[in-house]
Amino acid sequence: MSRSELRKRIEEKSLILRRDIIRMTGEAGSGHPGGSLSAADIVSTLYFYQLRHRPAEPKWRERDRFVLSKGHVAPVLYAALAESGYFSRDILWTLRKMGSILQGHPDMKKVPGVEISSGSLGQGLAVANGIALGGKLDQLDYRVYVLIGDGESQEGIVWEAAMFAAHYKLDNVTAILDYNGLQIDGTVSEVMEIRPIVDKWRAFGWHVIEIDGHNVLAIIDAFAEANTIKEKPTMIVAHTVKGKGVSFMENAIDFHGKAPTKEQMKEALKELGEVDC
Amino acid sequence: MSEDKKSTRGAYGDALLELGEADENIVVLDADLAKSTTSIKFAKVFPDRFFDCGVAEQNMMCTAAGLATTGKICYTGSFAIFATGRAYEQVRNTIVYSGLNVKMCPSHSGITVGEDGASHQTVEDIALMRVIPGLKVVVPADYYEAKAAIKAAARIEGPFYIRLGRPSVPIIFNNDYEFNLGKAIKLKDGSDATIFAIGIMVSASLEAAKILEKEGINAEVINVSSIKPIDVNTIIESVEKTRKVVTAEEHSVIGGLGSAVAEVLCERLPAPIRMVGIKDLFGLSGSIPELLEYFHLTPQDIVLAVKNLVYQ
């Protein structure tokens, strides 16, 4: 497959994820669409290109693992899992409803394909390190991918885990920072500056790659580069746009933790090319 | 060290060695306290399966969770205050909510940490761990019970909190002791009052029972090492007979054994209770005997509590 065909194929999947995110949060009446949309191209490239996984066998021992540390963007993960075939797409519309397996934040005991329950920020990288250690102990060559938020990077445990991964030379860990620049109380720079973020990760002993987090070919290339790095974990700093793909949600802080209204849902789905909405 | 006294933390290193020998899925983490927790014993024999996390308990707990998802049985050490206080939310949300196979066995619980003082003496760890849904909480009374419980935890799926201590404490059991989760152990029969005890207060309660016997009071002594799940039947059976209850713990009377026993009794069989424990206070620097006396955790304090009920 040529690179342009590959790009087209992954972007088509990203579009499906974005529509699902809108519909899921719209139907639920709550949830976190902004960060789900900013992470959509990263998650899409993981599930529909990069990850070695078997949706029919979620506990396959040799699978690559994806840890969603910023658990509030559960909709993008659920959409990717459903589209991959881990569970029926019908379940997506039960998000956040009583009795649904799709809790507001991911629950590994309820959802096939969820590697760890998350939602409390900061904990995913340490979990990813543990999974990576397990892989090394078992001499399995799977890789562990972990998606971290920019606001989340204000949590102290992120840096404890950063130290740990470098200390134990966990080259099977690839972290991705969804750097959309917005958090609940304002811009990340206003609330609690995390820059110079690339220098910080380098100083912690990581290999760092900086990319446009909506360019799927750049994402693919970054994953490929990470695979070649030995004795060091890799951090991909992915510059993204919160709410990406829906004009009135882009860079709109309010859509961090607010679902679209029914009207907004229709409008957004139209923008995302859904015909029968 | 004499054979009549041994620390429960000493059982940790010894149990880990046996576990590590038998099962290569046993992995041990510590947070720069391997010498104090005794996990260093495991680290020396199985260096590839031991990971020091540095002074970063939150990170240690989540790393343990990750290891557990790969099929490892992960033991974590630290001091009880940091394992439960510093890392509380990691324990709650990432380990226990996910039901992961992590066995938390911190040492230096209670005030018998001694000279280090209040910052290092947790009097509330049982309360914190007991309220996390589904977490199993065990407080061993001596070295052999600690060793048996630590080993049993490897065979029982899911997270555990096993509370260990720094000081040498009297030996009650022996190497053949079998730990049964959810089972309280009657150590002495009695009819006038029941003393429910945990940890170092079990041997203190046995001593108290001897003193009471000389005064004509026949106290039953029950070791409630399995705080959660708690042995409702054994508690009810004993109190149906004695109708008088004393609880004894090296922990705050708020949220610990006293509360756990009261929760059982107030629903099923209301009975007067006296709680021997720490009265809503922080710890202090001092020698262990001085501290036990100051916080009213001596056999004599248990004797007084029993008499207070019997003669009221």
XYZ file of C-alpha atoms in Angstrom:
589
model
C 0.000 0.000 0.000
C 1.368 3.422 -0.914
C 1.756 6.054 1.774
C -1.070 8.106 0.352
C -3.373 5.079 0.321
C -2.342 4.275 3.865
C -3.014 7.823 4.912
C -6.442 7.728 3.313
C -7.301 4.461 4.996
C -6.333 5.676 8.478
C -8.013 9.053 7.993
C -11.238 7.293 7.045
C -11.048 5.437 10.355
C -10.321 8.686 12.218
C -13.470 10.141 10.720
C -15.504 7.169 11.959
C -14.033 7.623 15.445
C -14.866 11.330 15.412
C -18.467 10.705 14.381
C -18.787 8.044 17.066
C -17.346 10.367 19.720
C -19.920 13.023 18.834
C -22.817 10.614 18.752
C -21.758 8.811 21.946
C -21.343 11.962 24.020
C -24.397 13.557 22.416
C -26.562 10.544 23.249
C -25.063 10.347 26.751
C -25.585 14.040 27.402
C -22.209 14.181 29.142
C -18.604 13.197 28.600
C -15.407 14.637 27.193
C -15.556 15.230 23.446
C -12.759 17.844 23.153
C -9.848 15.665 24.196
C -11.355 12.639 22.493
C -11.325 14.508 19.188
C -7.773 15.782 19.680
C -6.565 12.221 20.251
C -8.599 10.657 17.421
C -5.825 10.513 14.808
C -3.318 9.089 17.290
C -5.723 6.421 18.527
C -6.858 5.635 15.003
C -3.264 5.171 13.803
C -2.606 2.888 16.767
C -5.638 0.640 16.371
C -5.850 0.520 12.581
C -2.162 0.442 11.729
C 0.355 0.160 14.548
C -0.907 -2.216 17.237
C -0.304 -5.936 16.959
C -3.573 -7.153 18.411
C -6.349 -9.698 18.007
C -9.780 -8.219 18.776
C -11.266 -11.721 18.942
C -8.651 -12.668 21.534
C -8.301 -9.583 23.759
C -6.026 -11.334 26.279
C -3.609 -12.650 23.637
C -0.322 -12.760 25.517
C 1.846 -11.302 22.780
C -0.387 -8.350 21.954
C 0.880 -4.790 21.993
C -0.784 -2.874 24.807
C -2.430 0.528 24.693
C -2.876 2.316 28.017
C -5.208 5.285 28.005
C -3.820 7.345 30.851
C -6.098 10.315 30.173
C -9.079 8.122 30.910
C -11.676 10.849 30.483
C -11.311 10.518 26.703
C -12.833 7.055 27.003
C -15.128 7.740 24.003
C -12.231 7.670 21.536
C -10.978 4.401 23.033
C -14.434 2.808 23.035
C -14.990 3.891 19.437
C -11.645 2.385 18.375
C -12.349 -0.855 20.227
C -15.818 -1.188 18.687
C -14.531 -0.378 15.197
C -11.777 -2.991 15.708
C -14.400 -5.576 16.662
C -13.814 -5.979 20.406
C -17.532 -5.473 20.967
C -20.637 -4.537 19.010
C -21.014 -0.961 17.815
C -24.554 -0.886 19.250
C -23.000 -0.778 22.710
C -21.396 2.587 21.928
C -24.716 4.373 22.328
C -25.060 3.114 25.901
C -22.071 5.186 27.062
C -22.428 6.428 30.652
C -25.855 4.858 31.029
C -26.892 2.651 33.940
C -25.954 -0.953 33.249
C -23.598 -0.161 30.361
C -20.137 -1.707 30.174
C -19.007 1.691 28.919
C -18.483 3.566 32.166
C -17.679 7.273 32.150
C -14.038 6.275 32.542
C -12.651 2.926 31.297
C -13.137 -0.156 33.459
C -10.912 -3.081 32.464
C -13.181 -5.552 34.203
C -16.129 -4.557 32.055
C -14.739 -3.816 28.605
C -12.791 -6.275 26.438
C -9.654 -4.611 25.141
C -9.264 -2.096 27.973
C -5.846 -2.867 29.469
C -6.255 -0.953 32.719
C -8.984 0.999 34.454
C -8.141 4.674 34.316
C -9.667 8.056 34.925
C -7.628 9.291 37.827
C -4.975 11.268 36.004
C -1.280 10.539 36.053
C -1.320 6.819 36.663
C -1.100 5.345 33.164
C 2.600 5.756 32.522
C 3.516 3.887 35.707
C 1.084 1.136 34.734
C 2.609 1.022 31.240
C 6.046 0.654 32.835
C 4.795 -2.299 34.865
C 3.378 -3.944 31.730
C 6.669 -3.284 29.933
C 8.667 -4.858 32.769
C 6.361 -7.864 32.625
C 7.071 -8.190 28.911
C 10.810 -8.078 29.478
C 10.583 -10.657 32.285
C 8.560 -12.944 30.024
C 10.863 -12.284 27.070
C 7.928 -11.187 24.945
C 8.575 -8.486 22.385
C 5.282 -6.626 22.657
C 5.323 -2.844 22.933
C 3.372 -0.689 25.339
C 1.807 2.546 24.101
C 0.469 5.068 26.561
C -1.464 8.256 25.835
C -0.943 11.113 28.284
C -2.663 14.500 28.417
C -0.941 17.854 28.698
C -2.908 18.939 31.760
C -2.278 15.462 33.125
C 1.458 16.125 32.890
C 1.044 18.387 35.913
C 0.628 15.278 38.090
C 3.789 14.413 40.031
C 3.524 10.671 39.463
C 4.014 11.227 35.713
C 7.556 12.328 36.480
C 8.173 9.537 38.969
C 7.210 7.146 36.201
C 9.325 9.059 33.669
C 12.356 8.527 35.894
C 11.514 4.868 36.372
C 11.171 4.093 32.649
C 14.514 5.679 31.857
C 16.222 4.059 34.846
C 15.075 0.593 33.822
C 15.770 1.322 30.121
C 12.226 0.476 29.069
C 12.686 0.777 25.311
C 9.430 -1.115 24.827
C 7.487 1.903 26.122
C 6.236 4.564 23.717
C 4.369 7.444 25.299
C 2.349 9.959 23.305
C 1.556 13.394 24.696
C -1.740 14.750 23.367
C -0.601 18.373 23.521
C -3.806 20.255 22.716
C -2.912 23.121 25.039
C -6.229 23.354 26.874
C -7.433 22.124 30.230
C -10.556 22.728 32.292
C -9.584 26.036 33.882
C -7.953 27.578 30.821
C -4.940 27.151 28.587
C -2.247 24.872 29.937
C 0.151 27.831 29.857
C -2.177 29.934 32.003
C -3.139 27.223 34.468
C 0.247 25.566 35.020
C 2.921 25.856 32.371
C 4.431 22.531 31.311
C 6.923 23.962 28.808
C 9.655 23.380 27.866
C 8.076 19.951 27.646
C 10.454 18.464 25.066
C 13.463 19.508 27.152
C 11.861 18.081 30.274
C 11.396 14.612 28.770
C 14.905 14.700 27.286
C 16.312 15.675 30.660
C 14.520 12.675 32.158
C 16.430 10.415 29.769
C 13.823 9.839 27.086
C 14.117 9.871 23.323
C 11.727 12.613 22.208
C 10.032 13.086 18.826
C 7.892 16.143 18.132
C 5.132 15.874 15.521
C 1.822 17.227 14.272
C -0.596 14.888 16.044
C -3.131 15.091 13.201
C -0.731 14.037 10.464
C -1.159 10.289 10.395
C 1.962 9.704 8.300
C 3.988 11.658 10.860
C 2.436 9.518 13.591
C 3.337 6.331 11.708
C 6.897 7.541 11.208
C 7.253 8.460 14.869
C 6.095 4.990 15.935
C 8.610 3.460 13.499
C 11.394 5.620 14.890
C 10.458 4.689 18.468
C 10.807 1.017 17.524
C 14.443 1.568 16.564
C 15.479 3.255 19.820
C 17.296 0.933 22.194
C 17.690 1.222 25.982
C 15.520 4.327 26.167
C 11.784 4.921 26.277
C 10.330 7.237 23.640
C 7.998 10.200 24.104
C 6.126 11.476 21.080
C 5.053 15.053 21.728
C 2.034 15.335 19.450
C 0.774 18.864 18.856
C -2.991 18.649 18.506
C -6.095 20.786 18.443
C -8.737 20.228 21.073
C -12.068 19.443 19.423
C -10.313 18.766 16.084
C -12.657 18.150 13.166
C -15.696 20.054 14.400
C -15.412 23.790 13.703
C -17.286 25.040 16.750
C -15.496 22.642 19.078
C -11.969 23.400 17.924
C -9.981 25.166 20.645
C -13.176 25.623 22.646
C -12.347 24.953 26.302
C -15.995 24.352 27.185
C -16.040 21.158 25.159
C -13.422 19.592 27.417
C -16.090 18.137 29.644
C -19.359 19.143 28.017
C -21.296 17.051 25.554
C -22.846 18.550 22.433
C -26.572 19.284 22.594
C -28.787 17.374 20.160
C -28.642 20.363 17.807
C -24.871 20.609 18.086
C -24.621 16.862 17.572
C -26.469 17.106 14.252
C -24.381 20.056 13.203
C -21.125 18.302 14.124
C -22.100 15.065 12.387
C -22.924 17.035 9.238
C -19.467 18.597 9.344
C -17.973 15.160 9.766
C -19.711 14.009 6.618
C -22.456 11.875 8.049
C -25.281 11.883 5.545
C -28.247 10.418 7.361
C -28.239 12.333 10.645
C 17.320 -12.841 67.935
C 15.736 -15.219 70.411
C 13.168 -17.709 69.120
C 10.448 -16.526 71.497
C 10.292 -13.130 69.820
C 10.467 -12.205 66.143
C 9.152 -9.333 64.037
C 6.320 -9.737 61.546
C 8.330 -7.771 58.975
C 11.026 -10.434 59.320
C 8.465 -12.895 57.983
C 8.141 -10.842 54.792
C 11.660 -11.486 53.489
C 11.525 -15.133 54.547
C 8.128 -15.739 52.923
C 9.221 -13.968 49.732
C 12.268 -16.218 49.460
C 10.106 -19.328 49.646
C 7.550 -17.884 47.247
C 10.230 -16.764 44.794
C 11.771 -20.214 44.811
C 8.442 -21.905 44.073
C 7.013 -19.519 41.472
C 8.840 -17.403 38.948
C 5.803 -15.146 38.597
C 6.543 -13.632 41.999
C 7.864 -10.097 41.498
C 8.805 -7.760 44.353
C 8.872 -3.966 44.415
C 10.101 -1.694 47.154
C 10.486 2.043 47.597
C 13.993 2.499 49.007
C 13.143 0.573 52.153
C 14.152 -2.944 51.158
C 16.446 -3.281 54.154
C 13.725 -2.217 56.587
C 10.945 -4.264 55.021
C 13.372 -7.197 54.605
C 12.550 -7.575 50.904
C 16.326 -7.239 50.439
C 16.483 -10.977 51.137
C 14.478 -11.613 47.972
C 16.405 -8.965 46.045
C 19.704 -10.702 46.711
C 18.549 -14.116 45.529
C 16.262 -12.999 42.689
C 17.724 -9.675 41.472
C 15.961 -9.975 38.091
C 12.557 -10.031 39.755
C 13.151 -7.244 42.220
C 12.669 -3.588 41.286
C 13.517 -0.743 43.577
C 11.237 2.163 42.692
C 13.153 4.736 44.679
C 11.306 7.062 47.018
C 8.149 7.062 44.903
C 5.372 4.996 46.456
C 2.611 6.146 44.117
C 4.664 5.084 41.136
C 5.461 1.774 42.819
C 1.784 0.938 43.285
C 0.877 1.672 39.667
C 3.927 -0.186 38.356
C 2.810 -3.147 40.453
C -0.645 -2.864 38.884
C 0.872 -2.980 35.405
C 2.983 -6.016 36.270
C -0.096 -7.740 37.671
C -1.931 -7.326 34.351
C 0.810 -9.444 32.760
C 0.175 -12.335 35.142
C 2.769 -11.487 37.759
C 2.009 -11.786 41.462
C 3.383 -8.531 42.699
C 4.427 -7.835 46.293
C 5.057 -4.254 47.384
C 6.887 -3.076 50.475
C 7.259 0.315 52.135
C 6.282 1.788 55.472
C 2.558 1.481 56.154
C 2.067 5.246 56.310
C 3.410 5.753 52.791
C 1.855 2.643 51.254
C -1.598 3.627 52.447
C -1.418 7.394 52.872
C 0.863 8.647 50.125
C -0.329 6.100 47.597
C -3.959 5.824 48.714
C -5.532 6.864 45.490
C -3.256 4.688 43.363
C -4.153 1.737 45.569
C -7.857 2.507 45.359
C -8.264 3.416 41.709
C -5.610 1.448 39.909
C -5.019 -1.670 42.019
C -8.222 -2.462 43.881
C -10.838 -1.059 41.486
C -9.268 -3.254 38.813
C -9.015 -6.210 41.219
C -5.346 -6.691 40.380
C -3.096 -9.279 41.933
C -0.992 -6.949 44.059
C -0.071 -7.923 47.614
C 0.761 -4.861 49.684
C 2.759 -5.879 52.741
C 4.153 -2.726 54.288
C 6.033 -2.727 57.553
C 6.391 -0.154 60.355
C 2.678 0.148 61.072
C 1.319 1.662 64.270
C 3.247 3.475 66.968
C 5.824 0.723 67.482
C 7.902 2.402 64.805
C 9.253 4.082 67.947
C 11.705 6.937 67.848
C 10.880 8.204 64.332
C 7.663 9.673 65.702
C 4.250 10.623 64.355
C 5.153 11.295 60.711
C 6.170 7.637 60.382
C 3.561 6.064 62.657
C 0.285 5.312 60.939
C -2.608 4.808 63.330
C -5.215 4.924 60.554
C -4.009 2.529 57.843
C -6.462 -0.248 58.669
C -9.315 2.261 58.473
C -8.107 3.520 55.089
C -7.664 0.059 53.610
C -10.777 -1.465 55.147
C -13.099 0.978 53.393
C -11.802 0.236 49.899
C -14.419 -2.041 48.333
C -13.299 -5.648 48.114
C -9.778 -5.206 49.478
C -8.689 -8.013 51.775
C -7.081 -6.746 54.985
C -4.959 -8.914 57.262
C -3.148 -8.023 60.495
C -0.929 -10.917 61.588
C -0.236 -11.448 65.284
C 3.245 -12.952 65.078
C 6.043 -13.989 62.761
C 4.505 -17.341 61.810
C 1.060 -15.977 61.129
C 2.625 -13.208 59.055
C 4.620 -15.700 57.031
C 1.611 -17.937 56.479
C -0.604 -15.002 55.465
C 1.976 -13.570 53.048
C 2.319 -16.983 51.412
C -1.433 -17.616 51.346
C -1.997 -14.279 49.606
C -0.058 -15.567 46.589
C -2.604 -18.363 46.160
C -5.679 -16.137 46.494
C -6.471 -14.016 43.446
C -6.779 -10.276 43.985
C -5.356 -7.455 46.042
C -4.318 -7.792 49.683
C -3.225 -5.445 52.442
C -1.102 -7.257 55.030
C -0.053 -5.033 57.918
C 3.409 -5.770 59.284
C 5.389 -4.236 62.117
C 8.880 -3.250 63.079
C 9.394 -4.670 66.591
C 10.099 -8.192 67.724
C 6.908 -9.583 69.186
C 6.203 -12.809 71.103
C 5.776 -15.992 69.094
C 2.257 -17.439 69.340
C 2.076 -19.914 66.468
C 4.608 -22.238 64.839
C 5.833 -23.143 61.381
C 2.901 -25.506 60.776
C 0.358 -22.719 61.206
C -2.079 -22.471 58.320
C -3.626 -19.117 57.568
C -7.314 -19.166 56.664
C -8.623 -15.938 55.192
C -11.899 -14.908 56.812
C -11.369 -17.077 59.878
C -10.818 -15.724 63.385
C -8.816 -17.921 65.751
C -9.838 -18.576 69.322
C -6.635 -18.705 71.370
C -8.188 -19.068 74.796
C -11.628 -20.190 75.921
C -13.530 -18.018 78.348
C -17.027 -17.171 79.531
C -16.952 -13.759 81.222
C -15.842 -11.496 78.369
C -14.389 -11.738 74.877
C -11.202 -9.938 73.944
C -10.911 -9.511 70.170
C -7.368 -8.522 69.255
C -5.033 -8.005 66.316
C -1.315 -7.632 65.746
C 0.890 -7.028 68.751
C -2.193 -6.745 70.955
C -2.911 -10.468 70.584
C -0.023 -11.504 72.821
C -0.853 -8.593 75.135
C -4.424 -9.935 75.351
C -3.216 -13.436 76.199
C -1.139 -11.933 78.982
C -4.115 -9.879 80.158
C -6.263 -13.034 80.223
C -3.701 -14.686 82.513
C -3.791 -11.750 84.907
C -7.596 -11.747 84.860
C -7.708 -15.457 85.554
C -5.839 -14.889 88.810
C -8.614 -12.507 89.768
C -11.323 -14.996 88.882
C -12.315 -13.519 85.530
C -12.362 -15.945 82.635
C -11.772 -14.040 79.383
C -11.957 -15.530 75.903
C -9.225 -14.339 73.516
C -9.807 -14.282 69.767
C -7.289 -13.261 67.119
C -9.135 -11.418 64.333
C -6.160 -11.284 61.965
C -8.514 -11.429 59.001
C -10.092 -7.991 59.429
C -11.719 -8.189 56.019
C -13.384 -10.491 55.310
C -14.258 -10.673 58.992
C -15.391 -13.876 60.680
C -18.945 -12.935 61.653
C -19.840 -16.402 62.935
C -16.940 -16.708 65.361
C -17.605 -13.207 66.703
C -21.318 -13.844 67.219
C -20.753 -17.291 68.717
C -18.360 -15.934 71.302
C -20.409 -12.877 72.233
C -23.578 -14.968 72.554
C -21.712 -16.681 75.362
C -19.899 -13.768 77.024
C -22.099 -10.744 76.186
C -19.149 -8.470 76.963
C -16.611 -7.268 74.430
C -13.166 -5.706 74.539
C -11.250 -4.951 71.358
C -7.499 -4.396 71.369
C -5.487 -2.905 68.527
C -2.396 -0.829 67.877
C -4.449 1.517 65.704
C -6.945 4.316 66.125
C -10.191 3.210 67.727
C -11.807 4.995 64.793
C -12.128 2.711 61.804
C -10.025 -0.233 62.905
C -10.756 -3.524 64.652
C -13.013 -1.935 67.257
C -15.159 -0.437 64.549
C -15.165 -3.655 62.520
C -16.339 -5.726 65.490
C -18.901 -3.073 66.429
C -20.261 -3.128 62.872
C -20.874 -6.860 63.180
C -22.382 -6.710 66.659
C -24.613 -3.664 66.400
C -26.520 -5.302 63.546
C -26.634 -8.828 64.894
C -26.090 -8.892 68.628
C -25.721 -5.560 70.432
C -23.332 -5.852 73.374
C -21.308 -3.383 75.452
C -17.851 -2.783 73.962
C -14.686 -1.235 75.363
C -12.069 -0.350 72.795
C -8.403 -0.499 73.715
C -6.599 1.446 71.032
C -5.297 4.867 70.149
C -7.788 7.592 71.009
C -7.822 9.911 68.020
C -4.204 10.946 68.549
C -1.054 11.127 66.453
C 1.973 9.143 67.582
C 5.083 10.381 69.357
C 8.810 9.769 69.499
C 9.871 7.433 72.266
C 10.948 3.908 73.054
C 8.421 1.203 72.259
C 7.637 0.329 75.913
C 7.207 4.014 76.735
C 4.872 4.503 73.779
C 2.773 1.431 74.572
C 2.315 2.733 78.081
C 1.571 6.300 76.956
C -1.079 5.169 74.472
C -2.593 2.652 76.905
C -1.767 -0.424 74.877
C -0.425 -2.673 77.645
C -1.870 -5.920 79.046
C -2.845 -3.902 82.125
C -4.948 -1.573 79.950
C -6.792 -4.586 78.556
C -7.281 -5.927 82.083
C -8.830 -2.621 83.133
C -11.142 -2.565 80.123
C -12.382 -6.083 80.862
C -12.923 -5.286 84.544
C -14.742 -2.116 83.640
C -17.265 -4.259 81.776
C -17.450 -7.169 84.165
C -17.921 -5.098 87.320
C -20.098 -2.376 85.875
